Short mmCIF file of C-alpha atoms in Angstrom, two decimals:
data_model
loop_
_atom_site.label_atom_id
_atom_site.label_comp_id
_atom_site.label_asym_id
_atom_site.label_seq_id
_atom_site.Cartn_x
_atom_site.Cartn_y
_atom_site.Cartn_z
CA UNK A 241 6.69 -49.96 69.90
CA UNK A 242 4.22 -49.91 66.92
CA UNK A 243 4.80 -52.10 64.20
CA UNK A 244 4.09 -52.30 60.63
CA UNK A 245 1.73 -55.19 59.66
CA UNK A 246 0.00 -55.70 56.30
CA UNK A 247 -2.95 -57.53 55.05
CA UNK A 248 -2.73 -58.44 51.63
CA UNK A 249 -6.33 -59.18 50.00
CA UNK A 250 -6.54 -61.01 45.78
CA UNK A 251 -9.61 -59.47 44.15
CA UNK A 252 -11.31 -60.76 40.80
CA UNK A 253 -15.11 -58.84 39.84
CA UNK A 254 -15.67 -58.31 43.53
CA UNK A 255 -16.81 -54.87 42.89
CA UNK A 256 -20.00 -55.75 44.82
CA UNK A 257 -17.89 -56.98 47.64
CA UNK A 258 -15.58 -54.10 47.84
CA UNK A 259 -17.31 -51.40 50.18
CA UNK A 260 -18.26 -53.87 52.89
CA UNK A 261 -15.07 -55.27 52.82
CA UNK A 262 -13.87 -51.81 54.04
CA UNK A 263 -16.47 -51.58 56.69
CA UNK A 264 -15.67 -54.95 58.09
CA UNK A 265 -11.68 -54.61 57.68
CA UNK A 266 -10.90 -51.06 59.24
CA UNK A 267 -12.66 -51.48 62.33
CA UNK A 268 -11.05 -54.91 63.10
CA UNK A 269 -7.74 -53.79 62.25
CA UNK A 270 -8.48 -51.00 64.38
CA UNK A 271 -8.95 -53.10 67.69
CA UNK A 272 -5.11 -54.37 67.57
CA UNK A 273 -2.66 -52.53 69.73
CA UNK A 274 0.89 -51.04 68.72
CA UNK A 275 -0.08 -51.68 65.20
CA UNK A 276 -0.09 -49.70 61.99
CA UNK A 277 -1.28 -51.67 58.73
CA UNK A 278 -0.92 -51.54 55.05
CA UNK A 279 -3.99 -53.33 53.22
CA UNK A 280 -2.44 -54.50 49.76
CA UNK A 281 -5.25 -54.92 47.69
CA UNK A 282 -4.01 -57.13 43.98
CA UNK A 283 -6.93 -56.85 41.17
CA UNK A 284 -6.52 -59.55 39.45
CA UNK A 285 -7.40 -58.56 35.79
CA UNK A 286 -10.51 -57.88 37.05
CA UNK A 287 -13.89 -56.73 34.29
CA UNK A 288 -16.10 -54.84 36.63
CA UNK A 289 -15.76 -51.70 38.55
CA UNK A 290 -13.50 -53.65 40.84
CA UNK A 291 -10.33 -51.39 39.78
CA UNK A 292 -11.91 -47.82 40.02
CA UNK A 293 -13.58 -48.60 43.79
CA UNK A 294 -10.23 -50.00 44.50
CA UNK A 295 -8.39 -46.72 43.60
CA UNK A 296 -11.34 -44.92 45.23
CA UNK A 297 -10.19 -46.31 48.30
CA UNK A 298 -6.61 -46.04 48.06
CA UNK A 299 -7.01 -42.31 47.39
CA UNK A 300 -9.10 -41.72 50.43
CA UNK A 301 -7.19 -43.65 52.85
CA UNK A 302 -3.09 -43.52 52.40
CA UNK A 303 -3.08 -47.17 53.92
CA UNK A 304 -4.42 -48.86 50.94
CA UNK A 305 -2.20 -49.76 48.41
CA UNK A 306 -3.51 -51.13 45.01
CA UNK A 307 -1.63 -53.32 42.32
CA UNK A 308 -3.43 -53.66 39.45
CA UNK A 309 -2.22 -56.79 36.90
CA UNK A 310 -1.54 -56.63 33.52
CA UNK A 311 -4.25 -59.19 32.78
CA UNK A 312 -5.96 -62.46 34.69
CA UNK A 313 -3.02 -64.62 36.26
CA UNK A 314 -5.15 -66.18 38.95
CA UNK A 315 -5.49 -66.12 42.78
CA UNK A 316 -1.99 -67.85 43.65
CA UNK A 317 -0.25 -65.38 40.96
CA UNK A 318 -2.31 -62.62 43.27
CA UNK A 319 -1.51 -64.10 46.19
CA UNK A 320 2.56 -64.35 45.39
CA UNK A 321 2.08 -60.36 44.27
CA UNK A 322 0.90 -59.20 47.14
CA UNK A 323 3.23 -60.83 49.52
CA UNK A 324 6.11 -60.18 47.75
CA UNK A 325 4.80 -56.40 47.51
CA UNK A 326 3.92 -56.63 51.68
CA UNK A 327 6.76 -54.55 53.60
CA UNK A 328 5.59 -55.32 57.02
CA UNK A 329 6.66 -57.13 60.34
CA UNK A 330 3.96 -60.04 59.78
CA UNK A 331 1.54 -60.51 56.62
CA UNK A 332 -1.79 -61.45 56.45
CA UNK A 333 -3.39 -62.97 53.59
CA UNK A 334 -7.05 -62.76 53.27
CA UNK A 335 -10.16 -63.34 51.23
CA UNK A 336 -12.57 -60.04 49.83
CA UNK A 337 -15.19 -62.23 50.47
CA UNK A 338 -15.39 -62.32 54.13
CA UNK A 339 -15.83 -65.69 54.96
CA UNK A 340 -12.90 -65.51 56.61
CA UNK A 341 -13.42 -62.93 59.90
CA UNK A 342 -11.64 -59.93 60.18
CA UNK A 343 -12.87 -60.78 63.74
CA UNK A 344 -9.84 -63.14 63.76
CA UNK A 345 -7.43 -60.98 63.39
CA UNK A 346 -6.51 -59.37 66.17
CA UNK A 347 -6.13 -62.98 67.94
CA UNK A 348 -3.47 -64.01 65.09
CA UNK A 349 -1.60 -60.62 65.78
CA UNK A 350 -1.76 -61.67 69.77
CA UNK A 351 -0.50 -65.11 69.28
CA UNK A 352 2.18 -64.21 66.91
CA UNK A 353 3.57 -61.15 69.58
CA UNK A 354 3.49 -64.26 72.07
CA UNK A 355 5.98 -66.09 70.09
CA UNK A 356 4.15 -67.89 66.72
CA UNK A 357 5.66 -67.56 63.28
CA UNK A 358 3.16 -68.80 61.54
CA UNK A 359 -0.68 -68.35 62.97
CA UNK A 360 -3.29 -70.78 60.93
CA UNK A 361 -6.77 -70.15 60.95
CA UNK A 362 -8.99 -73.81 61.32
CA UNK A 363 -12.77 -73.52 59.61
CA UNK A 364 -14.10 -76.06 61.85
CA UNK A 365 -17.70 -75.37 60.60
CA UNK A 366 -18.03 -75.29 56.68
CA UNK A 367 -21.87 -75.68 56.54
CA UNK A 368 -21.31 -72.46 54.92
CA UNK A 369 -19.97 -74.64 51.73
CA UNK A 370 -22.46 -77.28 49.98
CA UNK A 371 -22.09 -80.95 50.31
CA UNK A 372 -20.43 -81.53 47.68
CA UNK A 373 -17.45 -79.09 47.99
CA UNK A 374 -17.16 -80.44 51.62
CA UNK A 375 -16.95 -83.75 50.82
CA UNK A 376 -14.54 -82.80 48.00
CA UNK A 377 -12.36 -80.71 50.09
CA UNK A 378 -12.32 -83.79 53.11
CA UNK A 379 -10.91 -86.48 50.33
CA UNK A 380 -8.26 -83.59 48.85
CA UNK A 381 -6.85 -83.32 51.82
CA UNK A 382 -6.63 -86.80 52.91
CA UNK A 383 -5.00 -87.96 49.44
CA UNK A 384 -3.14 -85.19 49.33
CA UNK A 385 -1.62 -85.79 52.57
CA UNK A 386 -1.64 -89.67 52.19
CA UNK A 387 0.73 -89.02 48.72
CA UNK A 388 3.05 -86.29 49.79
CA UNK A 389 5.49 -85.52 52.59
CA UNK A 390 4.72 -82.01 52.78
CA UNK A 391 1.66 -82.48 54.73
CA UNK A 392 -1.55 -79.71 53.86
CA UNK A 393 -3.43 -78.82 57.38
CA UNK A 394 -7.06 -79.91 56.86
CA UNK A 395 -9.60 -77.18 56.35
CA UNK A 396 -7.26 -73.88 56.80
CA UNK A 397 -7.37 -71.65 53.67
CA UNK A 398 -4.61 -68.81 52.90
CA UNK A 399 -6.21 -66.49 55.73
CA UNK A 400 -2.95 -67.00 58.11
CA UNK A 401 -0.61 -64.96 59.71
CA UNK A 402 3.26 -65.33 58.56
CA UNK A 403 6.33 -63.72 60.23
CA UNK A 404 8.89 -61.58 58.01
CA UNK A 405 10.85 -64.79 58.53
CA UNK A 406 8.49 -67.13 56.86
CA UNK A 407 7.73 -64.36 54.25
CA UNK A 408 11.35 -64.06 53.04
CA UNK A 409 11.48 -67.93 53.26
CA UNK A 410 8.57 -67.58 50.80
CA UNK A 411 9.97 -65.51 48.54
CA UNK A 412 13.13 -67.80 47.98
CA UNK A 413 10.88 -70.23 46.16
CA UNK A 414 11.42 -69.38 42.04
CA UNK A 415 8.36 -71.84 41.29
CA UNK A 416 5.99 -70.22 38.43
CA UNK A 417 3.25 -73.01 38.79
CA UNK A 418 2.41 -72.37 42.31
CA UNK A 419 0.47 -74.02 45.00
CA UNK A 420 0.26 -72.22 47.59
CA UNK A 421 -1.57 -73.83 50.02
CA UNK A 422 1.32 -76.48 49.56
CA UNK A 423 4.66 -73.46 50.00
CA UNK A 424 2.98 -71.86 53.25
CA UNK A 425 2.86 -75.58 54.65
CA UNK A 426 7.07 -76.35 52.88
CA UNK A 427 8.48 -73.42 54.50
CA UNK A 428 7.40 -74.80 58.26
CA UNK A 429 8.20 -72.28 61.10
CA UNK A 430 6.52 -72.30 64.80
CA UNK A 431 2.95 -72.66 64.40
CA UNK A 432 -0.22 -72.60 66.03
CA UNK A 433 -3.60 -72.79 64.70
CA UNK A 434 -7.27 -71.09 65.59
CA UNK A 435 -10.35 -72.12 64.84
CA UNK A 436 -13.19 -70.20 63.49
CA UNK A 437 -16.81 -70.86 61.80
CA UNK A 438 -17.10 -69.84 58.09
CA UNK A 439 -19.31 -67.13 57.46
CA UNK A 440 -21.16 -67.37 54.20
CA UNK A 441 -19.98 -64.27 51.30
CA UNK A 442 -21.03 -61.07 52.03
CA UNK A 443 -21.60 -60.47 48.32
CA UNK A 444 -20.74 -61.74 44.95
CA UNK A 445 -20.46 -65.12 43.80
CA UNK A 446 -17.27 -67.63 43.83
CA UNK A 447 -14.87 -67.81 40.99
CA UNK A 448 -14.10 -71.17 41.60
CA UNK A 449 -16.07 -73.32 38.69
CA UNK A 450 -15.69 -77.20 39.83
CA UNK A 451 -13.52 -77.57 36.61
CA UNK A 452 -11.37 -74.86 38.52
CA UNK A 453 -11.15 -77.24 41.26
CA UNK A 454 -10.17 -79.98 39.37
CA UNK A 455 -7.37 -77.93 37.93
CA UNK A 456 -6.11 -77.19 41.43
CA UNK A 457 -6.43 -80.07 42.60
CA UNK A 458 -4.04 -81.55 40.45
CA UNK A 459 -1.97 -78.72 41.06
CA UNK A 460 -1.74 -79.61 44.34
CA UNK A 461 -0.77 -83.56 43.76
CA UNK A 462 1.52 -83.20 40.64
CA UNK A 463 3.57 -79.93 42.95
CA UNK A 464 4.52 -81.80 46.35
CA UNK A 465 4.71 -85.65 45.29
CA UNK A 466 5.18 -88.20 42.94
CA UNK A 467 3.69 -90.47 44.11
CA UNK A 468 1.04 -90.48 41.31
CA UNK A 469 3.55 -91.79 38.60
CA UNK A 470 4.94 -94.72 41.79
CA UNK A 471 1.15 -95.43 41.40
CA UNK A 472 0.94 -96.24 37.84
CA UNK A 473 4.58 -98.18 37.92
CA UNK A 474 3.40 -100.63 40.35
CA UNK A 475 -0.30 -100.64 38.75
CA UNK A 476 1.82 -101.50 35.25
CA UNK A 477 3.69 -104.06 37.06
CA UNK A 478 0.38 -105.63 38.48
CA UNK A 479 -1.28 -105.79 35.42
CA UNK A 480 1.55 -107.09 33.50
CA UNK A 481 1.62 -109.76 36.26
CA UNK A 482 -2.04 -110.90 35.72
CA UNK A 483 -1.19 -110.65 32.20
CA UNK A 484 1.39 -113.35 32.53
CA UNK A 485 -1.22 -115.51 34.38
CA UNK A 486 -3.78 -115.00 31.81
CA UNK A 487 -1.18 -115.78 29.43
CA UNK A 488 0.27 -119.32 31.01
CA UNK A 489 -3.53 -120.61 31.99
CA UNK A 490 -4.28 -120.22 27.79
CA UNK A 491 -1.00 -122.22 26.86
CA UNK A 492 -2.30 -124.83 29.89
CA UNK A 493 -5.24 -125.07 28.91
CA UNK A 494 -5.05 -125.25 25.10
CA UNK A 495 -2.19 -128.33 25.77
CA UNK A 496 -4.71 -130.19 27.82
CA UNK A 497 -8.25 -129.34 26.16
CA UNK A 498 -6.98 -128.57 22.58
CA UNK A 499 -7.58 -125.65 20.94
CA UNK A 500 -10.83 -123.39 21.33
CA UNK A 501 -12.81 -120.98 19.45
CA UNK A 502 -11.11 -117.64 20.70
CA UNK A 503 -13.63 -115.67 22.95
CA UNK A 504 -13.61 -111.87 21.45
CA UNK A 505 -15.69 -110.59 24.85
CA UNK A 506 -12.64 -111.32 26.74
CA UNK A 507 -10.65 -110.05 23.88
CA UNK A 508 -12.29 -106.93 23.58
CA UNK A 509 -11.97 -106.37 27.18
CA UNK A 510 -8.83 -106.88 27.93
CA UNK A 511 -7.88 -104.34 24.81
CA UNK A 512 -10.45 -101.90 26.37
CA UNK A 513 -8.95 -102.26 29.85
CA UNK A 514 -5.36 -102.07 29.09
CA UNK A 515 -5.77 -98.96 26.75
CA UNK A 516 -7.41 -96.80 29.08
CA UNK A 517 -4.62 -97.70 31.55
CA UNK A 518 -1.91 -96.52 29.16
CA UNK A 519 -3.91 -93.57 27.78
CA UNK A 520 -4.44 -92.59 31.88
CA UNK A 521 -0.99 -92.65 32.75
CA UNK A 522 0.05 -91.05 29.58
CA UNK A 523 -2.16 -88.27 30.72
CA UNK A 524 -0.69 -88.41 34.57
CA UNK A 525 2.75 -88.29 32.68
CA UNK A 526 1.93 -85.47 30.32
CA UNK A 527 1.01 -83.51 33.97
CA UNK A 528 4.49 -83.69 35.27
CA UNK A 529 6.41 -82.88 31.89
CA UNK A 530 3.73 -80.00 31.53
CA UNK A 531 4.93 -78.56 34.79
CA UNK A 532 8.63 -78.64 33.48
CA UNK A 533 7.67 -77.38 30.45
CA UNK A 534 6.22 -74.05 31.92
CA UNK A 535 8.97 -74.13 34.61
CA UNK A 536 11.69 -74.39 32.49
CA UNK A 537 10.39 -71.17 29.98
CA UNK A 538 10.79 -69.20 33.60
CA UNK A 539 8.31 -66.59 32.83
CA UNK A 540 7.72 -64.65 35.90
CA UNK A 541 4.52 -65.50 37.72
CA UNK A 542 2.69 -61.68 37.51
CA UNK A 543 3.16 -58.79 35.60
CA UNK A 544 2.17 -55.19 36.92
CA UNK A 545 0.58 -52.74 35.26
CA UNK A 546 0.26 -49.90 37.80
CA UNK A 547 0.13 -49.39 41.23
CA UNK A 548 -2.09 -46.93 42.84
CA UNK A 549 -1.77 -45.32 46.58
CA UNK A 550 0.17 -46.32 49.44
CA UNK A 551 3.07 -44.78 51.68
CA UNK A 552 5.94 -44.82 49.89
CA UNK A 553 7.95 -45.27 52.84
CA UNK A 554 5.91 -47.56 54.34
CA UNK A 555 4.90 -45.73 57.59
#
């Protein structure tokens, strides 16, 4: 029996991108068995041509399906879009970029037939990525899953497979700041993971600014745990500990030796120190009622402005 499986791809200015993305996709999706796809394609406010070459191909092939946002929301806004727009058997999110393989994807579709609900794909060669953003990525990952419960699988990106069951599951979760990264791992479901080498882009240049993430990065901590804000309780309690210390050597000390000139290094210091703690966790605070703050206005996560092509009956 054929069934209906989607890929659902973000794009932001990846006009360049957009034409071998085609060539590379069709042919791979091609190769799977039984299978009829939807590719839903979610311009994210883009400020190139990516738009009309979208539309270009969603006119000359009736499986493309294009939503087009109402501005910028960002790739997880894109991301929660598309899969909530997805109306087939298993979805598959994936990058325009092709560092992920379309190669891949007819393995995914093979090991979810044989009974997976979730299929992860494992970049066990990043040399693609700098130093830096390796090394960055290896200690998010670690804290990340040191801090939280929900536990993040090292190196696997949103290029997955997920069942119609983990999909729905997905789509239960009303959260407007979202991580997703963090939700595919909540949700659970039988999984099993494949590992590929990441290619570097075929064209265009990443979106992600280290600033950017920074930003997600925190995302990712202040969503799943807090663990953060235990951190700075027991770092309070520590200091006011050595504070006490401090405080009973002085009184000691000035009983037995008599008075002193007061030091102001040590004075100075401790002022220094013990403001940047409180000015620190004010900030880690001001991250968690920021979250409730934009939670609790419950603006919905995208807004579309049009979509363009598709089967409206899904076959």
């Amino acid at each position: 029996m054929t069934q209906l499986l989607s890929l659902v791809v973000p794009f932001y200015n990846e006009a360049e991108a957009i034409q071998s993305f085609a060539d590379s996709i069709l042919p791979a999706l091609e190769t799977v068995p039984d299978a009829r796809w939807e590719i839903v394609c979610v311009d994210d406010g883009s400020k190139d041509g990516t738009l009309l070459k979208l539309v270009a191909l969603a006119q000359a092939d009736p499986r493309f399906r294009v939503l087009e946002f109402s501005r910028n929301f960002g790739k997880e806004a894109a991301l929660t879009a598309g899969i909530d727009a997805a109306k087939g058997e298993a979805v598959i999110p994936i990058d325009a970029d092709l560092q992920d393989p379309p190669e891949l994807i007819a393995d995914m579709v093979k090991a979810w037939r044989e009974g997976a609900e979730v299929v992860l794909a494992r970049r066990i060669d990043r040399s693609s990525d700098g130093v830096l953003k390796r090394k960055t990525a290896a200690w998010f990952y670690q804290l990340h899953n040191k801090l939280s419960k929900t536990k993040i699988p090292e190196n696997v990106g949103d290029f997955r497979l997920m069942d119609r069951a983990v999909v729905n599951a997905l789509k239960l979760l009303p959260e407007r700041q979202r991580f997703m990264k963090g939700l595919f791992a909540w949700v659970g479901f039988r999984t099993v993971t494949l590992d590929y080498t990441r290619a570097p882009r075929a064209a265009g240049e990443t979106k992600f600014s280290g600033v950017a993430l920074w930003n997600f990065a925190m995302e990712g901590f202040t969503s799943f745990s807090t663990a953060p804000l235990k951190i700075w309780t027991y770092l309070g309690a520590f200091c006011a500990v050595l504070t006490f210390l401090y405080a009973l050597y002085i009184v000691v000390r000035t009983v037995v030796f008599g008075n002193e000139v007061p030091g102001y290094t040590s004075l100075f210091v401790a002022i220094t120190f013990f403001g940047s703690v409180q000015l620190i966790s004010i900030g880690l605070l001001g991250e968690y009622i920021g979250r409730i703050y934009m939670e609790s206005k419950q603006r919905p996560a995208y807004l579309i402005r049009k979509t363009y092509g598709g089967e409206a009956d899904g076959t």
